[in-house]
Coordinates of C-alpha atoms (C1' of nucleotides) in Angstrom, one line a residue:
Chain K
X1 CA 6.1 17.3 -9.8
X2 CA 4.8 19.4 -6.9
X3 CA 6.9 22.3 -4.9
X4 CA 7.9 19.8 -2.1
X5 CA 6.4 19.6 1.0
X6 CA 8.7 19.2 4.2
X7 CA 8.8 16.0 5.4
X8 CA 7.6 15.6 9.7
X9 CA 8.8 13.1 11.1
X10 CA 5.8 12.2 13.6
X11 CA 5.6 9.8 15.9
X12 CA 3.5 8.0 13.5
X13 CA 6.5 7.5 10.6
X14 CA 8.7 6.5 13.6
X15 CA 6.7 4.0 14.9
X16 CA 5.8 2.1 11.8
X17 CA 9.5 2.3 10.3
X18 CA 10.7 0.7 13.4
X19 CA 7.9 -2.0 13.0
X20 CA 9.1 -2.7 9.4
X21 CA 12.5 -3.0 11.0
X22 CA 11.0 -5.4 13.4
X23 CA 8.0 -7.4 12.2
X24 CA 8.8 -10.1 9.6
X25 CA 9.8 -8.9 6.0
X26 CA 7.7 -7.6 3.1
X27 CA 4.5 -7.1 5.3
X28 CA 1.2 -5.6 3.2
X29 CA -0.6 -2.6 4.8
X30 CA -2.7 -4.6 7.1
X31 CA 0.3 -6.6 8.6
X32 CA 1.8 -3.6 9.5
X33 CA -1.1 -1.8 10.4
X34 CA -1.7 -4.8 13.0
X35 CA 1.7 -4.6 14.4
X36 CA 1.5 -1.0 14.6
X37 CA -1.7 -0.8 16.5
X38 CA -0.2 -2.8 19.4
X39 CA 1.9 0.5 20.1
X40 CA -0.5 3.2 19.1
X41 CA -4.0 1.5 19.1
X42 CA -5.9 4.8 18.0
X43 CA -3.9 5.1 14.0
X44 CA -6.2 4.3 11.2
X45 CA -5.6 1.8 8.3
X46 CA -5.6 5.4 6.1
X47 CA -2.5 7.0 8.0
X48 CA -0.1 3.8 7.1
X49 CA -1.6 3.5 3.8
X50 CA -0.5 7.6 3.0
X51 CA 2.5 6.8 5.2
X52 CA 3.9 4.1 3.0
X53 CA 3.0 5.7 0.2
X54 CA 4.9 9.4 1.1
X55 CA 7.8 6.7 2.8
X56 CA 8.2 5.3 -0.5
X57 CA 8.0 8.5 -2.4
X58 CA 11.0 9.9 0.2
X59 CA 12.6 6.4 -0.6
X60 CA 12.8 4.9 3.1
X61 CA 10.5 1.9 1.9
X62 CA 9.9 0.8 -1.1
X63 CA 7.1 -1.1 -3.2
X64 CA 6.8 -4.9 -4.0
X65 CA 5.5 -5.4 -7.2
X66 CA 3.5 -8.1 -7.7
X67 CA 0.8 -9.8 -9.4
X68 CA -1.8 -10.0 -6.5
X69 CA -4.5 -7.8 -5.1
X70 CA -2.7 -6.6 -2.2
X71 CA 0.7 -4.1 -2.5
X72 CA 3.4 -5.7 -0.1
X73 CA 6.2 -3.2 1.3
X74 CA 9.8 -3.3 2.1
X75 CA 12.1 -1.6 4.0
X76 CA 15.1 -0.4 2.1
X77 CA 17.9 -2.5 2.7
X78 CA 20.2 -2.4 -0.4
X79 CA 19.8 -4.0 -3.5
X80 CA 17.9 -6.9 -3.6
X81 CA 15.6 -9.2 -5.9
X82 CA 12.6 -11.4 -4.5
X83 CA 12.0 -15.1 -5.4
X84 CA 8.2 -15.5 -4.8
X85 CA 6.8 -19.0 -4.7
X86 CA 4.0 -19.5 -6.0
X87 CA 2.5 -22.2 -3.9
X88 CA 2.6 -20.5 -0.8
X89 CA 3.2 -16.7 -1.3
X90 CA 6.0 -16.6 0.6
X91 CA 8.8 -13.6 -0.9
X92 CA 11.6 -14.1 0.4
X93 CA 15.3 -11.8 -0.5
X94 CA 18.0 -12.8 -2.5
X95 CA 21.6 -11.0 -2.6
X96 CA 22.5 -9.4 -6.1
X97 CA 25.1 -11.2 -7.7
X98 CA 27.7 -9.2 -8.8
X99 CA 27.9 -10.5 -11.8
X100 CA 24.4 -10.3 -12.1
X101 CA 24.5 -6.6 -12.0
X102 CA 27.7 -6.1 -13.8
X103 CA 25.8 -8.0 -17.4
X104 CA 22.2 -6.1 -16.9
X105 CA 22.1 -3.6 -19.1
X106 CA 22.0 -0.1 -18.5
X107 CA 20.1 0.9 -21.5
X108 CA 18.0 -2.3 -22.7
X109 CA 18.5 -3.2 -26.0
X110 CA 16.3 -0.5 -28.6
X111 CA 15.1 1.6 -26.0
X112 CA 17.9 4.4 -26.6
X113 CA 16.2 7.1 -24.6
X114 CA 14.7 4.9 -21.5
X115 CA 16.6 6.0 -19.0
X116 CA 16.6 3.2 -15.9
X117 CA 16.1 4.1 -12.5
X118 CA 16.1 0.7 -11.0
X119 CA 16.1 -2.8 -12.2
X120 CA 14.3 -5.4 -10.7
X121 CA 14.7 -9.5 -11.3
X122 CA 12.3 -11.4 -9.4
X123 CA 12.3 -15.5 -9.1
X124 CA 9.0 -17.2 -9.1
X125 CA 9.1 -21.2 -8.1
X126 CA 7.8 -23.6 -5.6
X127 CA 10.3 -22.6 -2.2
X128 CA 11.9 -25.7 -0.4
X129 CA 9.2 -26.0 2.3
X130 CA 6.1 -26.3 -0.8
X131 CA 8.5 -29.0 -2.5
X132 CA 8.9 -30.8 0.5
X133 CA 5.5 -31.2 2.0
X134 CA 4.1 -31.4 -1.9
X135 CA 1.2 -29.6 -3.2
X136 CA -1.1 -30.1 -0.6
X137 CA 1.6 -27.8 2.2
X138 CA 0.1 -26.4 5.4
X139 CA 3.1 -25.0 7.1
X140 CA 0.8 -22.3 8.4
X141 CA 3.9 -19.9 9.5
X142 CA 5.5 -20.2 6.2
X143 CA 3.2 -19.3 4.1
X144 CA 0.6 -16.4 3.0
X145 CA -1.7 -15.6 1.1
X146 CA -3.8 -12.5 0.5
X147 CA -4.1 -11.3 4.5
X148 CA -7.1 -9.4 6.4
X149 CA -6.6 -6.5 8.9
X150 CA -8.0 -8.3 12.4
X151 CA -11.6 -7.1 12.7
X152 CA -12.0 -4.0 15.3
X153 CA -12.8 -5.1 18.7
Chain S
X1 CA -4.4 -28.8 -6.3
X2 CA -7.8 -30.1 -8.4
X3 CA -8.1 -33.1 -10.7
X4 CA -8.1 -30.4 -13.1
X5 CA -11.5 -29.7 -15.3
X6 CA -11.6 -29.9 -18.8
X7 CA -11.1 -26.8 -21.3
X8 CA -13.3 -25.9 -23.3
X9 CA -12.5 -23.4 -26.3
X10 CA -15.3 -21.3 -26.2
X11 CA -16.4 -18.4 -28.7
X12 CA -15.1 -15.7 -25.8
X13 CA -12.6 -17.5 -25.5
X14 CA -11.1 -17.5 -28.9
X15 CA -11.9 -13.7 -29.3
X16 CA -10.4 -12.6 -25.8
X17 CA -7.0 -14.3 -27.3
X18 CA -7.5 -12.7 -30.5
X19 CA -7.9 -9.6 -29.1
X20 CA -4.9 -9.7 -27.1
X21 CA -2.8 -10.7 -30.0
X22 CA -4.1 -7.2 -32.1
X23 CA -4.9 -5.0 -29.8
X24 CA -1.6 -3.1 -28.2
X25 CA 0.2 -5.4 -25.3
X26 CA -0.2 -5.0 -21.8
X27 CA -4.1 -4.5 -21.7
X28 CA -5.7 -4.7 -18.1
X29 CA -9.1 -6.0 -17.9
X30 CA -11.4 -3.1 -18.8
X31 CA -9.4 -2.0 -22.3
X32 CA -9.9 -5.8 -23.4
X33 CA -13.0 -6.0 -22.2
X34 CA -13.9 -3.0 -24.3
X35 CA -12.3 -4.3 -26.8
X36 CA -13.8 -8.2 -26.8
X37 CA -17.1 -6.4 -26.4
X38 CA -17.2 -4.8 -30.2
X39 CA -17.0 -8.6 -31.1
X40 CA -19.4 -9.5 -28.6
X41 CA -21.7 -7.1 -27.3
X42 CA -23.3 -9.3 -24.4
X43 CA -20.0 -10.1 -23.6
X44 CA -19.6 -9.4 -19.7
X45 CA -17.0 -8.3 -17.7
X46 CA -16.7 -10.7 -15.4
X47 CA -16.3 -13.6 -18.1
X48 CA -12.7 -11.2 -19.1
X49 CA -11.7 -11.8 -15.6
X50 CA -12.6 -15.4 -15.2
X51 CA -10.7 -16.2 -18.3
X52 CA -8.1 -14.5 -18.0
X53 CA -7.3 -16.0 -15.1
X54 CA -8.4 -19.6 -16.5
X55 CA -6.2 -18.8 -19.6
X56 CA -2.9 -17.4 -17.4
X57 CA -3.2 -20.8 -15.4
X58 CA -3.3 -22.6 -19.3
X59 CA -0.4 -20.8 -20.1
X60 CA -1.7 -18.8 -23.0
X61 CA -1.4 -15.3 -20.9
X62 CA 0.7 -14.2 -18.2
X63 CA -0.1 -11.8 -15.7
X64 CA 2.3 -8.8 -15.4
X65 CA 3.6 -8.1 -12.4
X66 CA 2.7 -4.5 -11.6
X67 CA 3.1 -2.1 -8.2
X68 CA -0.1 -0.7 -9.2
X69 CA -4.0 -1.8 -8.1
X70 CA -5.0 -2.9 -11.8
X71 CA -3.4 -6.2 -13.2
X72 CA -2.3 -6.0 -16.7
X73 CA -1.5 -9.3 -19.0
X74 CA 0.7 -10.7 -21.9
X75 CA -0.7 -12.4 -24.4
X76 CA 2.5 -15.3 -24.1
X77 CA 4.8 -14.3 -27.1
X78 CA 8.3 -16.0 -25.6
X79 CA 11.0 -14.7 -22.8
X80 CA 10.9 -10.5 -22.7
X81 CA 11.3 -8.2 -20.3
X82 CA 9.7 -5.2 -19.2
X83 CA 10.6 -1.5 -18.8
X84 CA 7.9 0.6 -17.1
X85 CA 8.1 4.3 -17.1
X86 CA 7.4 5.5 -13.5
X87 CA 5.9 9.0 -15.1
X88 CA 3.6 8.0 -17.7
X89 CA 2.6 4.1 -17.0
X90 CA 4.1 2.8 -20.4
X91 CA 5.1 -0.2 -20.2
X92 CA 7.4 -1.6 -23.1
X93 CA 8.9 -5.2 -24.3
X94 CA 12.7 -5.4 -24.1
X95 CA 14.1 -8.5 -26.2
X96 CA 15.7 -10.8 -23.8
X97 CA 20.1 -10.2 -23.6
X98 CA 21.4 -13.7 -24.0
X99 CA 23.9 -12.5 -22.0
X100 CA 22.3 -12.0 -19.5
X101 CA 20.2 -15.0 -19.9
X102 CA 23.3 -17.4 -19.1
X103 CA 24.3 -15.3 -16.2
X104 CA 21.1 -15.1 -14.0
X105 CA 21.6 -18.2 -11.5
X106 CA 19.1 -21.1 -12.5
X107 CA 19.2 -21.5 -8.8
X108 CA 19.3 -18.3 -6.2
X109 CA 22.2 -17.5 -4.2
X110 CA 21.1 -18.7 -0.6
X111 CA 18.0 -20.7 -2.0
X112 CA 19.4 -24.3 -2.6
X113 CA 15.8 -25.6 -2.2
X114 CA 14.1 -22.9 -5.1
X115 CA 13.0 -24.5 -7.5
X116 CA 13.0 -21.4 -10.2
X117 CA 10.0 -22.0 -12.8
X118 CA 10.6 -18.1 -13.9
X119 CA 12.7 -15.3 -14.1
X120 CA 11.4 -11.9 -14.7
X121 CA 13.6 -8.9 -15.0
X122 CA 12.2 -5.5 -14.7
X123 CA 13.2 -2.1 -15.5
X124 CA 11.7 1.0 -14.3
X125 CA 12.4 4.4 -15.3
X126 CA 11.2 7.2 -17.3
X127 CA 10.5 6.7 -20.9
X128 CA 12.3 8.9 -24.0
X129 CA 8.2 10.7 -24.8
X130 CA 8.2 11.7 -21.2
X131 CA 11.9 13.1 -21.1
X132 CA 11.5 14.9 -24.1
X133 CA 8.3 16.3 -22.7
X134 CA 9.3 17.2 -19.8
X135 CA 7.2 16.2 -16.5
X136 CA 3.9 17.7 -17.3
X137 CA 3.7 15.4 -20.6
X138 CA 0.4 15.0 -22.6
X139 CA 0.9 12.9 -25.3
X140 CA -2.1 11.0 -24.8
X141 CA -1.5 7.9 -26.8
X142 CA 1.8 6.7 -25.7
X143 CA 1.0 6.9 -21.4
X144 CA -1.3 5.4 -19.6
X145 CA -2.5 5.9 -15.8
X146 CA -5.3 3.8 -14.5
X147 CA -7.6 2.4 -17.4
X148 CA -11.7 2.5 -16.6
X149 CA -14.1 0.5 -18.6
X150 CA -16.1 2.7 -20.8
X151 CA -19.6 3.3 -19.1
X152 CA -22.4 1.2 -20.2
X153 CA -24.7 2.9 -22.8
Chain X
dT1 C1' 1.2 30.5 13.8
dT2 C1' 1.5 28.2 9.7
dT3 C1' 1.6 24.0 7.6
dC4 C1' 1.4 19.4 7.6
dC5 C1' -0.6 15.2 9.6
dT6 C1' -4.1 12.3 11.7
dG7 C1' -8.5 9.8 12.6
dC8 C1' -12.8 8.9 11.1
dA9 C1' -16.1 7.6 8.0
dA10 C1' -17.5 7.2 3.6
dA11 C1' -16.5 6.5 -1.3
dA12 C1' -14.0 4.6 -5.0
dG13 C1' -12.8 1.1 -8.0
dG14 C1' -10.9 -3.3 -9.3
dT15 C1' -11.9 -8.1 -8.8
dT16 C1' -14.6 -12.1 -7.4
dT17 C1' -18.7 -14.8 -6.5
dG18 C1' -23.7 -17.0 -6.5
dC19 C1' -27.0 -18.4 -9.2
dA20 C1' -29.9 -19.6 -13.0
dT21 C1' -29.5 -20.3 -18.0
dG22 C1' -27.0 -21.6 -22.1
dA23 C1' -23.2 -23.8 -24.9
dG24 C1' -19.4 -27.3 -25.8
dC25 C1' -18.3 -32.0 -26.7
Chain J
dG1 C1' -26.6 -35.6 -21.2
dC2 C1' -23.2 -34.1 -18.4
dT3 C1' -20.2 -30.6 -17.4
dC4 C1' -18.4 -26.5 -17.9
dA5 C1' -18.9 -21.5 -19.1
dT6 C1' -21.6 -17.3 -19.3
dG7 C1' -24.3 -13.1 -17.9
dC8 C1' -26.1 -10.5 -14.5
dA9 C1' -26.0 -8.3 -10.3
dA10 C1' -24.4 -8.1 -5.9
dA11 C1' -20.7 -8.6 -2.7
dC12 C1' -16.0 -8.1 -1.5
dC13 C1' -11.8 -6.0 -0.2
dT14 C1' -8.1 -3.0 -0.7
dT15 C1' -7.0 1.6 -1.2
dT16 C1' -8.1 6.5 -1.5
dT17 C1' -10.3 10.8 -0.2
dG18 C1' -12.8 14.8 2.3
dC19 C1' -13.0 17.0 6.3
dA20 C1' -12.4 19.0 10.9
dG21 C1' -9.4 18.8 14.7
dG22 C1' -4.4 18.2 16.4
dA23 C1' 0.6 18.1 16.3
dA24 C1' 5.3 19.6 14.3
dA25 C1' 8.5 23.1 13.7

DNA sequence: TTTCCTGCAAAAGGTTTGCATGAGC
DNA sequence: GCTCATGCAAACCTTTTGCAGGAAA
């Protein structure tokens, strides 16, 4: 690991924290980078993407994992695991259950010297709104899939 | 979704799931494209993606869900989980804790109208080779970063 | 005043797509 | 024979990087 830079807080890191506070959750970099541009319409795509990657490193956000082309973000709000539908895209948080977390193991089984950071579950499924509507579902606000930056002007 | 085309099981086909049953787990594209390609020289790169894709919808691979810009894939050997190590990119099958099994909520706290089709539990950490090591490590074989396709010739 | 950060533009690199040809069934 | 799949090459899109100027501390 490197010596350790110190960490500015610039106006920047302020402003897109507070927008991940804001703006719905689990944004991807050109969601935020929208939202972020309304306050300070000269940033770059390239400053939030080295943002959220030293904001994850410093552990203030933190990364979605996923199976898509696009990384999603999160602000850090305590533990919790993701159920993703698979219809729609939509991620939404779920609360850990305590018992949940008292069962996972610590050391999974015959890997003696993995030592675990963090332990993730994650739900995929069809969410109520894809079940309801069917397979055909256009609740436009409700769902996402992969999302563009808006073009310049 | 579409009336659904008919599968054809296709010389690549075969070999791409052959592959992925000898060849060490968790390949992303490029390793089993180089690897299909010994097999089948003419064998492009493009077809690895398309059927992957074709055979993850089938059900004979999953993709892995990964915080990183390559997708990896399982060849679909029954319930395991996953431990990643954060240092080195290794990522290792964990047998699945029945225990743990019966506790995990068929149904999300909060989410009465999830219907879950998966659940996928994740570990991240660092791995016993790269504590030994240290965090310089160089063991080559067992950690992997990024993956490129060997050049054409 | 030193170091870190930003914006811009360009590159990188993984994945997808259009199209004409070829292979399953 | 009718589809579906393949190979090739080019496009696409997200993310990363180099660099010169600007802002924190």
């Amino acid at each position: 690991m490197q010596p350790e830079k110190d960490f500015r807080l610039t106006r920047q890191r302020q402003i897109i924290l507070e927008e991940m506070r804001r703006m719905r959750p689990h944004p991807n970099a050109c969601e935020l980078y929208d939202a972020v541009k309304s306050r300070l319409p000269h940033i770059s795509l390239a400053t939030v993407y080295r943002n959220l990657e030293i904001l994850s490193e410093k552990g203030f956000v933190r990364k979605i994992i996923t199976s898509g082309r696009q990384k999603r973000f999160d602000i850090n709000a305590g533990a919790h695991y993701h159920a993703h539908c698979i219809l729609c895209g939509t991620i939404v948080d779920i609360p850990v259950a305590t018992e949940v977390m008292r069962v996972l193991p610590e050391k999974p089984d015959g890997l003696e010297n993995f030592r675990v950071m963090e332990t993730r579950v994650e739900f995929f499924g069809h969410c109520g709104a894809c079940r309801s509507i069917g397979t055909t579902a256009e609740d436009e606000d409700s769902r996402r899939g992969p999302v563009r930056c808006s073009p310049a002007e």
